[in-house]
Amino acid sequence: MIYSCNDILQIGKRYNNKKRTYVLVNPLQAKHVPVSPTGSMEMMKALGAVITDQYPTARLVIGFAETATAIGAEIARCLSDQCIYVQTTRESFPKAREWIDFLEEHSHAVEQKLCGDHFSEWLRSTDTVIFVDDEITTGKTLINMVSGLAERYPQLKEKQLVAASIFNRVSAENEMKMRGAGMECAYLVKLPQDDYAELVKEIEVHEADAAAEAEVCFQHGALCCETFQDPRCGVSIGTYRRNCEAIADGFIKEMLACVDTGSRVLVLGTEECMYPALVLGERLESNLNGGTVLCHATTRSPIGICSRKNYPIQNGIKLTSFYDQERTTYLYNLDQYDTVIVVSDTPQEEAAAIRQLAAAMNAFERTKFFYIQGGNNVWYL
């Protein structure tokens, strides 16, 4: 399928962000807007096909947290089951011997890190390294990152380096700078050099409302499957995909009977954990007779809320993060569902966020609610 700006670009306004006032919202990305998981995966596969056609021997893919974690995983899967996939992270886990720190300067949370425990080994296994983000605007973050990596791993200079993205808005001047740093661009849609800050300048927005916390008692069960593998430390994508599928199939085998035929179902990922939710969503679309399945995810990004027609973020709630009790996360474009399934790789079993989501979704009244934590724990109402 050929994608255009009309298919995958909406412009939102960041809430109280002076560094960059606008945000590019992709309604097929399964992040800020609920979408068919199959439709979302098809878009990611389309970019994967571009990469596979141009760089078929690439065997190392690096996905940027948090919005490109699923895109990177699907690109790696398109290349080869043996492809190594590693995502950057802003989290304090898992434990690694060596972290490579860098800054994503335009972001609301600028500090990122990449696991370096096996980076030399991964470089030996490939002639091409694919860096994946949902959008590339100037290439500055990638240039800085590659420069730092090359100082630590000189063999990187011998590799072909590719900046892959759904959106590419890099100017001719900045593209020359990226080439000077040894990087080529590959993308699904090339955006014009429009002034998006000017487009949102007059839009009045407000912050998401803080969610209440429901006093509910979850029952606990265990799925007959492994825990989630963690792409923050690097994984063989074939093994990781099978791991996600096994957890999805375990849930379907043991819990699908609780989901009524014809249900409207939401599968919700949490922050950096997007790919496992999409895999479960795909599986449910194939197994749920007559129902509707939608996917999206919580996010660290504070985006302004506005009820204006065609504005992409119509409502939202502010939650405690599933990963850090001291951190705020957001969920946008809530709707009514018969069943909500939250999928998270957080190591924390106890999370205020799940009670807040239960309250927001009216789970204690009319919505069936499941929380898959870590892969084989399932909490439910």
Short mmCIF file of C-alpha atoms in Angstrom, two decimals:
data_model
loop_
_atom_site.label_atom_id
_atom_site.label_comp_id
_atom_site.label_asym_id
_atom_site.label_seq_id
_atom_site.Cartn_x
_atom_site.Cartn_y
_atom_site.Cartn_z
CA MET A 1 0.00 0.00 0.00
CA ILE A 2 1.19 3.54 -0.77
CA TYR A 3 0.80 6.03 2.09
CA SER A 4 0.51 9.82 1.86
CA CYS A 5 0.36 12.74 4.29
CA ASN A 6 -3.44 12.55 4.15
CA ASP A 7 -3.31 8.98 5.49
CA ILE A 8 -0.90 9.35 8.37
CA LEU A 9 -0.37 12.98 9.36
CA GLN A 10 -2.31 15.09 11.81
CA ILE A 11 -0.90 18.11 13.65
CA GLY A 12 -1.32 18.56 17.39
CA LYS A 13 0.00 21.07 19.89
CA ARG A 14 2.28 20.14 22.74
CA TYR A 15 1.17 21.27 26.17
CA ASN A 16 3.54 23.79 27.76
CA ASN A 17 6.59 22.86 25.68
CA LYS A 18 8.73 25.82 24.62
CA LYS A 19 11.31 23.74 22.69
CA ARG A 20 8.84 22.54 20.07
CA THR A 21 5.21 23.57 20.20
CA TYR A 22 3.75 21.09 17.71
CA VAL A 23 3.57 17.32 17.59
CA LEU A 24 3.07 15.16 14.50
CA VAL A 25 0.32 12.66 15.27
CA ASN A 26 0.15 9.52 13.17
CA PRO A 27 -3.32 7.96 13.53
CA LEU A 28 -1.99 4.59 12.30
CA GLN A 29 0.89 4.37 14.76
CA ALA A 30 -1.15 2.98 17.69
CA LYS A 31 0.25 5.55 20.09
CA HIS A 32 -2.05 8.53 20.62
CA VAL A 33 -5.05 7.44 18.54
CA PRO A 34 -6.84 4.05 18.79
CA VAL A 35 -6.46 2.07 15.56
CA SER A 36 -6.87 -1.42 14.16
CA PRO A 37 -3.70 -3.31 15.14
CA THR A 38 -3.65 -5.00 11.74
CA GLY A 39 -3.86 -1.61 10.02
CA SER A 40 -1.04 -0.27 12.19
CA MET A 41 1.17 -3.28 11.49
CA GLU A 42 0.51 -2.94 7.75
CA MET A 43 1.92 0.59 7.83
CA MET A 44 5.02 -0.60 9.71
CA LYS A 45 5.45 -3.49 7.28
CA ALA A 46 5.31 -0.98 4.41
CA LEU A 47 8.36 0.82 5.84
CA GLY A 48 9.92 -2.58 6.50
CA ALA A 49 9.51 -3.41 2.81
CA VAL A 50 11.32 -0.19 1.84
CA ILE A 51 14.22 -1.10 4.14
CA THR A 52 14.34 -4.73 3.03
CA ASP A 53 14.38 -3.71 -0.62
CA GLN A 54 17.20 -1.17 -0.18
CA TYR A 55 19.25 -2.80 2.61
CA PRO A 56 18.47 -6.53 2.57
CA THR A 57 21.64 -7.59 4.44
CA ALA A 58 21.06 -5.34 7.48
CA ARG A 59 21.06 -7.41 10.67
CA LEU A 60 21.02 -4.75 13.39
CA VAL A 61 18.04 -2.46 13.99
CA ILE A 62 17.90 0.19 16.72
CA GLY A 63 14.44 1.57 17.56
CA PHE A 64 14.00 4.86 19.42
CA ALA A 65 11.87 4.99 22.56
CA GLU A 66 9.17 5.53 23.06
CA THR A 67 7.21 6.04 19.89
CA ALA A 68 9.29 3.94 17.49
CA THR A 69 9.72 0.79 19.56
CA ALA A 70 7.08 -1.17 17.63
CA ILE A 71 8.12 0.28 14.26
CA GLY A 72 11.70 -0.82 14.84
CA ALA A 73 10.64 -4.31 15.86
CA GLU A 74 8.53 -4.80 12.75
CA ILE A 75 11.30 -3.51 10.46
CA ALA A 76 13.71 -6.01 12.04
CA ARG A 77 11.18 -8.78 11.51
CA CYS A 78 10.82 -7.84 7.84
CA LEU A 79 14.60 -8.12 7.39
CA SER A 80 15.23 -11.53 8.99
CA ASP A 81 14.33 -13.65 11.99
CA GLN A 82 18.04 -13.54 12.83
CA CYS A 83 18.14 -9.73 12.86
CA ILE A 84 19.11 -8.23 16.22
CA TYR A 85 16.65 -5.68 17.52
CA VAL A 86 17.48 -3.31 20.37
CA GLN A 87 15.52 -0.31 21.51
CA THR A 88 16.72 2.75 23.35
CA THR A 89 15.14 3.44 26.72
CA ARG A 90 14.54 6.10 29.31
CA GLU A 91 13.88 3.53 32.03
CA SER A 92 16.17 2.55 34.92
CA PHE A 93 15.80 -1.15 34.09
CA PRO A 94 16.89 -3.71 33.07
CA LYS A 95 20.34 -3.97 34.61
CA ALA A 96 23.12 -3.81 32.04
CA ARG A 97 26.89 -3.67 32.41
CA GLU A 98 27.19 -0.75 30.04
CA TRP A 99 24.79 1.98 28.98
CA ILE A 100 25.49 4.45 26.18
CA ASP A 101 23.86 7.79 27.02
CA PHE A 102 22.68 10.40 24.53
CA LEU A 103 20.20 13.28 24.32
CA GLU A 104 17.07 13.65 22.19
CA GLU A 105 17.08 17.40 22.52
CA HIS A 106 13.64 18.32 21.16
CA SER A 107 11.82 15.79 23.35
CA HIS A 108 9.94 16.40 26.58
CA ALA A 109 12.21 13.74 28.16
CA VAL A 110 15.61 14.30 26.58
CA GLU A 111 17.76 11.62 28.20
CA GLN A 112 17.98 8.29 26.40
CA LYS A 113 20.34 5.34 26.63
CA LEU A 114 21.30 2.31 24.57
CA CYS A 115 22.54 -0.99 25.95
CA GLY A 116 26.17 -1.49 24.98
CA ASP A 117 26.80 -4.93 26.50
CA HIS A 118 26.93 -6.73 23.13
CA PHE A 119 27.24 -3.82 20.73
CA SER A 120 30.62 -4.85 19.31
CA GLU A 121 29.28 -8.35 18.69
CA TRP A 122 26.18 -6.98 16.99
CA LEU A 123 28.29 -4.78 14.72
CA ARG A 124 30.35 -7.79 13.63
CA SER A 125 27.16 -9.52 12.51
CA THR A 126 26.02 -6.83 10.05
CA ASP A 127 27.21 -4.58 7.26
CA THR A 128 24.35 -2.11 7.83
CA VAL A 129 22.83 -0.53 10.93
CA ILE A 130 19.24 0.74 10.76
CA PHE A 131 18.26 3.52 13.19
CA VAL A 132 14.46 3.81 13.42
CA ASP A 133 12.36 6.72 14.62
CA ASP A 134 8.76 7.62 13.88
CA GLU A 135 9.86 10.98 12.47
CA ILE A 136 13.16 12.57 11.53
CA THR A 137 13.13 16.36 11.36
CA THR A 138 16.73 17.61 11.35
CA GLY A 139 18.79 14.46 11.97
CA LYS A 140 20.64 16.25 14.80
CA THR A 141 19.88 13.58 17.42
CA LEU A 142 21.08 10.81 15.12
CA ILE A 143 24.24 12.66 14.11
CA ASN A 144 25.13 13.23 17.77
CA MET A 145 24.35 9.64 18.66
CA VAL A 146 26.35 8.17 15.77
CA SER A 147 29.30 10.44 16.58
CA GLY A 148 29.32 9.20 20.18
CA LEU A 149 28.94 5.57 19.14
CA ALA A 150 31.76 5.82 16.60
CA GLU A 151 34.15 7.11 19.27
CA ARG A 152 33.42 4.08 21.39
CA TYR A 153 33.06 1.59 18.52
CA PRO A 154 35.36 2.65 15.64
CA GLN A 155 34.12 -0.30 13.54
CA LEU A 156 30.82 1.62 13.16
CA LYS A 157 32.59 3.85 10.63
CA GLU A 158 32.91 0.82 8.34
CA LYS A 159 29.15 0.18 8.33
CA GLN A 160 26.38 1.56 6.19
CA LEU A 161 24.16 3.68 8.43
CA VAL A 162 20.48 4.28 7.68
CA ALA A 163 18.00 6.66 9.32
CA ALA A 164 14.60 5.03 8.80
CA SER A 165 11.32 6.71 9.67
CA ILE A 166 7.64 6.90 8.85
CA PHE A 167 7.91 10.68 8.39
CA ASN A 168 10.99 12.40 6.96
CA ARG A 169 11.13 16.19 7.14
CA VAL A 170 14.89 16.61 6.71
CA SER A 171 15.84 19.59 4.57
CA ALA A 172 18.36 19.27 1.74
CA GLU A 173 20.92 21.09 3.87
CA ASN A 174 20.44 18.77 6.85
CA GLU A 175 20.42 15.72 4.62
CA MET A 176 23.89 16.76 3.45
CA LYS A 177 24.97 16.97 7.10
CA MET A 178 23.62 13.47 7.71
CA ARG A 179 25.49 12.15 4.68
CA GLY A 180 28.60 13.83 6.02
CA ALA A 181 28.10 11.78 9.17
CA GLY A 182 27.79 8.63 7.04
CA MET A 183 24.01 8.31 7.17
CA GLU A 184 21.41 7.78 4.45
CA CYS A 185 17.67 8.35 4.88
CA ALA A 186 14.87 5.89 4.14
CA TYR A 187 11.24 6.70 4.82
CA LEU A 188 7.61 6.04 4.06
CA VAL A 189 6.42 9.64 3.56
CA LYS A 190 8.44 12.77 2.79
CA LEU A 191 6.93 15.84 4.44
CA PRO A 192 7.13 19.38 3.04
CA GLN A 193 9.10 22.06 4.89
CA ASP A 194 5.94 23.58 6.36
CA ASP A 195 5.96 25.74 9.50
CA TYR A 196 3.99 23.44 11.79
CA ALA A 197 4.58 25.70 14.78
CA GLU A 198 2.68 28.43 12.94
CA LEU A 199 -0.17 26.02 12.16
CA VAL A 200 -0.84 25.37 15.86
CA LYS A 201 0.00 28.85 17.14
CA GLU A 202 -3.61 30.01 17.55
CA ILE A 203 -5.04 26.73 18.82
CA GLU A 204 -6.13 26.93 22.46
CA VAL A 205 -5.43 23.71 24.33
CA HIS A 206 -5.60 22.46 27.90
CA GLU A 207 -3.84 19.74 29.83
CA ALA A 208 -5.30 16.29 30.34
CA ASP A 209 -7.32 15.86 33.52
CA ALA A 210 -5.84 13.90 36.40
CA ALA A 211 -7.41 10.46 36.68
CA ALA A 212 -9.19 9.32 39.81
CA GLU A 213 -8.17 6.05 41.44
CA ALA A 214 -10.73 3.27 41.78
CA GLU A 215 -10.89 1.24 44.98
CA VAL A 216 -11.09 -2.11 43.23
CA CYS A 217 -9.78 -5.54 44.09
CA PHE A 218 -8.16 -7.33 41.15
CA GLN A 219 -8.04 -11.09 40.95
CA HIS A 220 -4.71 -12.57 39.93
CA GLY A 221 -3.93 -15.42 37.56
CA ALA A 222 -0.95 -16.76 35.65
CA LEU A 223 -0.70 -17.46 31.94
CA CYS A 224 1.06 -20.64 30.85
CA CYS A 225 3.84 -18.87 28.96
CA GLU A 226 7.19 -17.20 29.43
CA THR A 227 7.75 -13.68 30.68
CA PHE A 228 8.43 -10.92 28.17
CA GLN A 229 11.87 -10.78 26.65
CA ASP A 230 13.32 -7.28 26.87
CA PRO A 231 14.44 -5.58 23.63
CA ARG A 232 16.16 -2.92 25.75
CA CYS A 233 19.02 -5.42 26.07
CA GLY A 234 18.83 -6.62 22.47
CA VAL A 235 16.98 -9.67 21.17
CA SER A 236 16.86 -11.85 18.10
CA ILE A 237 13.68 -10.53 16.51
CA GLY A 238 12.42 -13.98 15.53
CA THR A 239 12.69 -15.15 19.12
CA TYR A 240 11.12 -11.95 20.44
CA ARG A 241 8.19 -12.18 18.03
CA ARG A 242 7.56 -15.80 19.03
CA ASN A 243 7.72 -14.75 22.68
CA CYS A 244 5.07 -12.05 22.10
CA GLU A 245 2.91 -14.49 20.13
CA ALA A 246 3.13 -17.13 22.87
CA ILE A 247 1.94 -14.64 25.48
CA ALA A 248 -0.86 -13.48 23.18
CA ASP A 249 -1.91 -17.08 22.49
CA GLY A 250 -1.74 -17.89 26.21
CA PHE A 251 -4.15 -15.05 26.96
CA ILE A 252 -6.49 -16.07 24.14
CA LYS A 253 -6.50 -19.71 25.26
CA GLU A 254 -7.20 -18.95 28.91
CA MET A 255 -9.16 -15.70 28.84
CA LEU A 256 -10.89 -15.27 25.47
CA ALA A 257 -13.98 -17.11 26.73
CA CYS A 258 -14.52 -14.13 29.05
CA VAL A 259 -14.78 -11.75 26.08
CA ASP A 260 -18.29 -11.65 24.61
CA THR A 261 -18.88 -12.22 20.90
CA GLY A 262 -19.16 -8.91 19.08
CA SER A 263 -17.30 -7.01 21.81
CA ARG A 264 -15.55 -3.71 21.31
CA VAL A 265 -12.05 -4.38 22.66
CA LEU A 266 -9.15 -2.08 23.48
CA VAL A 267 -5.61 -3.46 23.77
CA LEU A 268 -3.47 -0.84 25.47
CA GLY A 269 0.32 -0.78 25.58
CA THR A 270 2.28 1.19 28.16
CA GLU A 271 4.87 3.80 27.14
CA GLU A 272 7.82 1.91 25.54
CA CYS A 273 5.89 -1.39 25.53
CA MET A 274 3.96 -1.13 22.26
CA TYR A 275 4.88 -4.16 20.15
CA PRO A 276 3.50 -6.87 22.50
CA ALA A 277 0.14 -5.06 22.63
CA LEU A 278 -0.02 -4.89 18.82
CA VAL A 279 0.81 -8.59 18.50
CA LEU A 280 -1.99 -9.46 20.94
CA GLY A 281 -4.33 -7.09 19.10
CA GLU A 282 -3.59 -8.77 15.76
CA ARG A 283 -4.25 -12.18 17.29
CA LEU A 284 -7.54 -10.99 18.78
CA GLU A 285 -8.69 -9.56 15.45
CA SER A 286 -8.24 -13.03 13.98
CA ASN A 287 -9.99 -14.82 16.85
CA LEU A 288 -12.80 -12.49 17.95
CA ASN A 289 -15.95 -13.27 15.99
CA GLY A 290 -17.79 -10.14 14.98
CA GLY A 291 -15.92 -7.87 17.36
CA THR A 292 -13.83 -4.75 16.96
CA VAL A 293 -10.26 -4.52 18.26
CA LEU A 294 -8.35 -1.26 18.64
CA CYS A 295 -4.84 -0.53 19.94
CA HIS A 296 -2.93 2.42 21.27
CA ALA A 297 -0.64 3.20 24.24
CA THR A 298 0.07 5.45 27.17
CA THR A 299 2.78 8.04 26.61
CA ARG A 300 5.07 10.40 28.49
CA SER A 301 4.26 13.17 26.03
CA PRO A 302 2.04 16.02 27.33
CA ILE A 303 -0.13 16.96 24.36
CA GLY A 304 -2.75 19.67 24.49
CA ILE A 305 -6.43 18.70 24.48
CA CYS A 306 -8.83 20.49 22.16
CA SER A 307 -12.35 19.69 20.99
CA ARG A 308 -11.91 21.59 17.73
CA LYS A 309 -13.00 19.63 14.64
CA ASN A 310 -10.20 17.59 13.04
CA TYR A 311 -7.84 18.22 15.96
CA PRO A 312 -6.26 14.79 16.71
CA ILE A 313 -6.33 14.79 20.54
CA GLN A 314 -9.91 15.21 21.68
CA ASN A 315 -9.60 14.08 25.31
CA GLY A 316 -7.10 12.60 27.71
CA ILE A 317 -6.22 11.63 31.25
CA LYS A 318 -3.09 12.06 33.32
CA LEU A 319 -1.94 8.89 35.11
CA THR A 320 0.78 7.68 37.41
CA SER A 321 3.31 5.82 35.27
CA PHE A 322 3.25 2.03 35.27
CA TYR A 323 7.04 2.17 35.62
CA ASP A 324 7.67 4.92 38.17
CA GLN A 325 5.28 6.06 40.89
CA GLU A 326 6.86 9.53 40.79
CA ARG A 327 6.31 10.03 37.06
CA THR A 328 3.30 11.18 35.04
CA THR A 329 2.05 9.46 31.91
CA TYR A 330 -0.88 10.22 29.61
CA LEU A 331 -3.60 8.40 27.72
CA TYR A 332 -5.43 10.19 24.92
CA ASN A 333 -8.65 9.71 22.98
CA LEU A 334 -10.48 7.49 25.44
CA ASP A 335 -13.68 5.85 24.32
CA GLN A 336 -16.14 3.26 25.62
CA TYR A 337 -15.19 -0.41 25.35
CA ASP A 338 -16.70 -3.70 26.43
CA THR A 339 -13.26 -5.11 27.25
CA VAL A 340 -9.95 -3.41 28.04
CA ILE A 341 -6.66 -5.37 28.02
CA VAL A 342 -3.57 -3.53 29.27
CA VAL A 343 -0.22 -5.03 28.27
CA SER A 344 2.89 -3.89 30.14
CA ASP A 345 6.47 -5.05 30.59
CA THR A 346 6.87 -3.16 33.85
CA PRO A 347 8.58 -5.23 36.57
CA GLN A 348 6.26 -3.67 39.16
CA GLU A 349 3.26 -5.80 40.05
CA GLU A 350 1.59 -3.05 42.06
CA ALA A 351 0.68 0.01 40.02
CA ALA A 352 -1.57 2.93 40.89
CA ALA A 353 -1.99 3.43 37.14
CA ILE A 354 -4.05 0.29 36.72
CA ARG A 355 -6.57 1.43 39.35
CA GLN A 356 -6.69 4.86 37.73
CA LEU A 357 -7.33 3.30 34.32
CA ALA A 358 -10.03 1.09 35.80
CA ALA A 359 -11.75 4.21 37.11
CA ALA A 360 -11.41 6.05 33.80
CA MET A 361 -12.81 3.08 31.86
CA ASN A 362 -15.65 2.45 34.32
CA ALA A 363 -14.32 -1.08 34.64
CA PHE A 364 -15.96 -1.60 38.00
CA GLU A 365 -19.38 -0.97 36.43
CA ARG A 366 -19.63 -2.27 32.91
CA THR A 367 -16.23 -2.93 31.29
CA LYS A 368 -14.30 -6.17 31.57
CA PHE A 369 -10.72 -5.37 32.49
CA PHE A 370 -7.48 -7.34 32.16
CA TYR A 371 -3.91 -6.37 32.96
CA ILE A 372 -1.09 -8.52 31.55
CA GLN A 373 2.01 -7.61 33.55
CA GLY A 374 5.45 -8.94 32.68
CA GLY A 375 4.05 -11.50 30.27
CA ASN A 376 2.65 -14.25 32.45
CA ASN A 377 0.85 -12.36 35.23
CA VAL A 378 -2.72 -11.42 34.52
CA TRP A 379 -4.82 -9.26 36.82
CA TYR A 380 -8.52 -8.97 36.10
CA LEU A 381 -11.90 -7.72 37.25
#
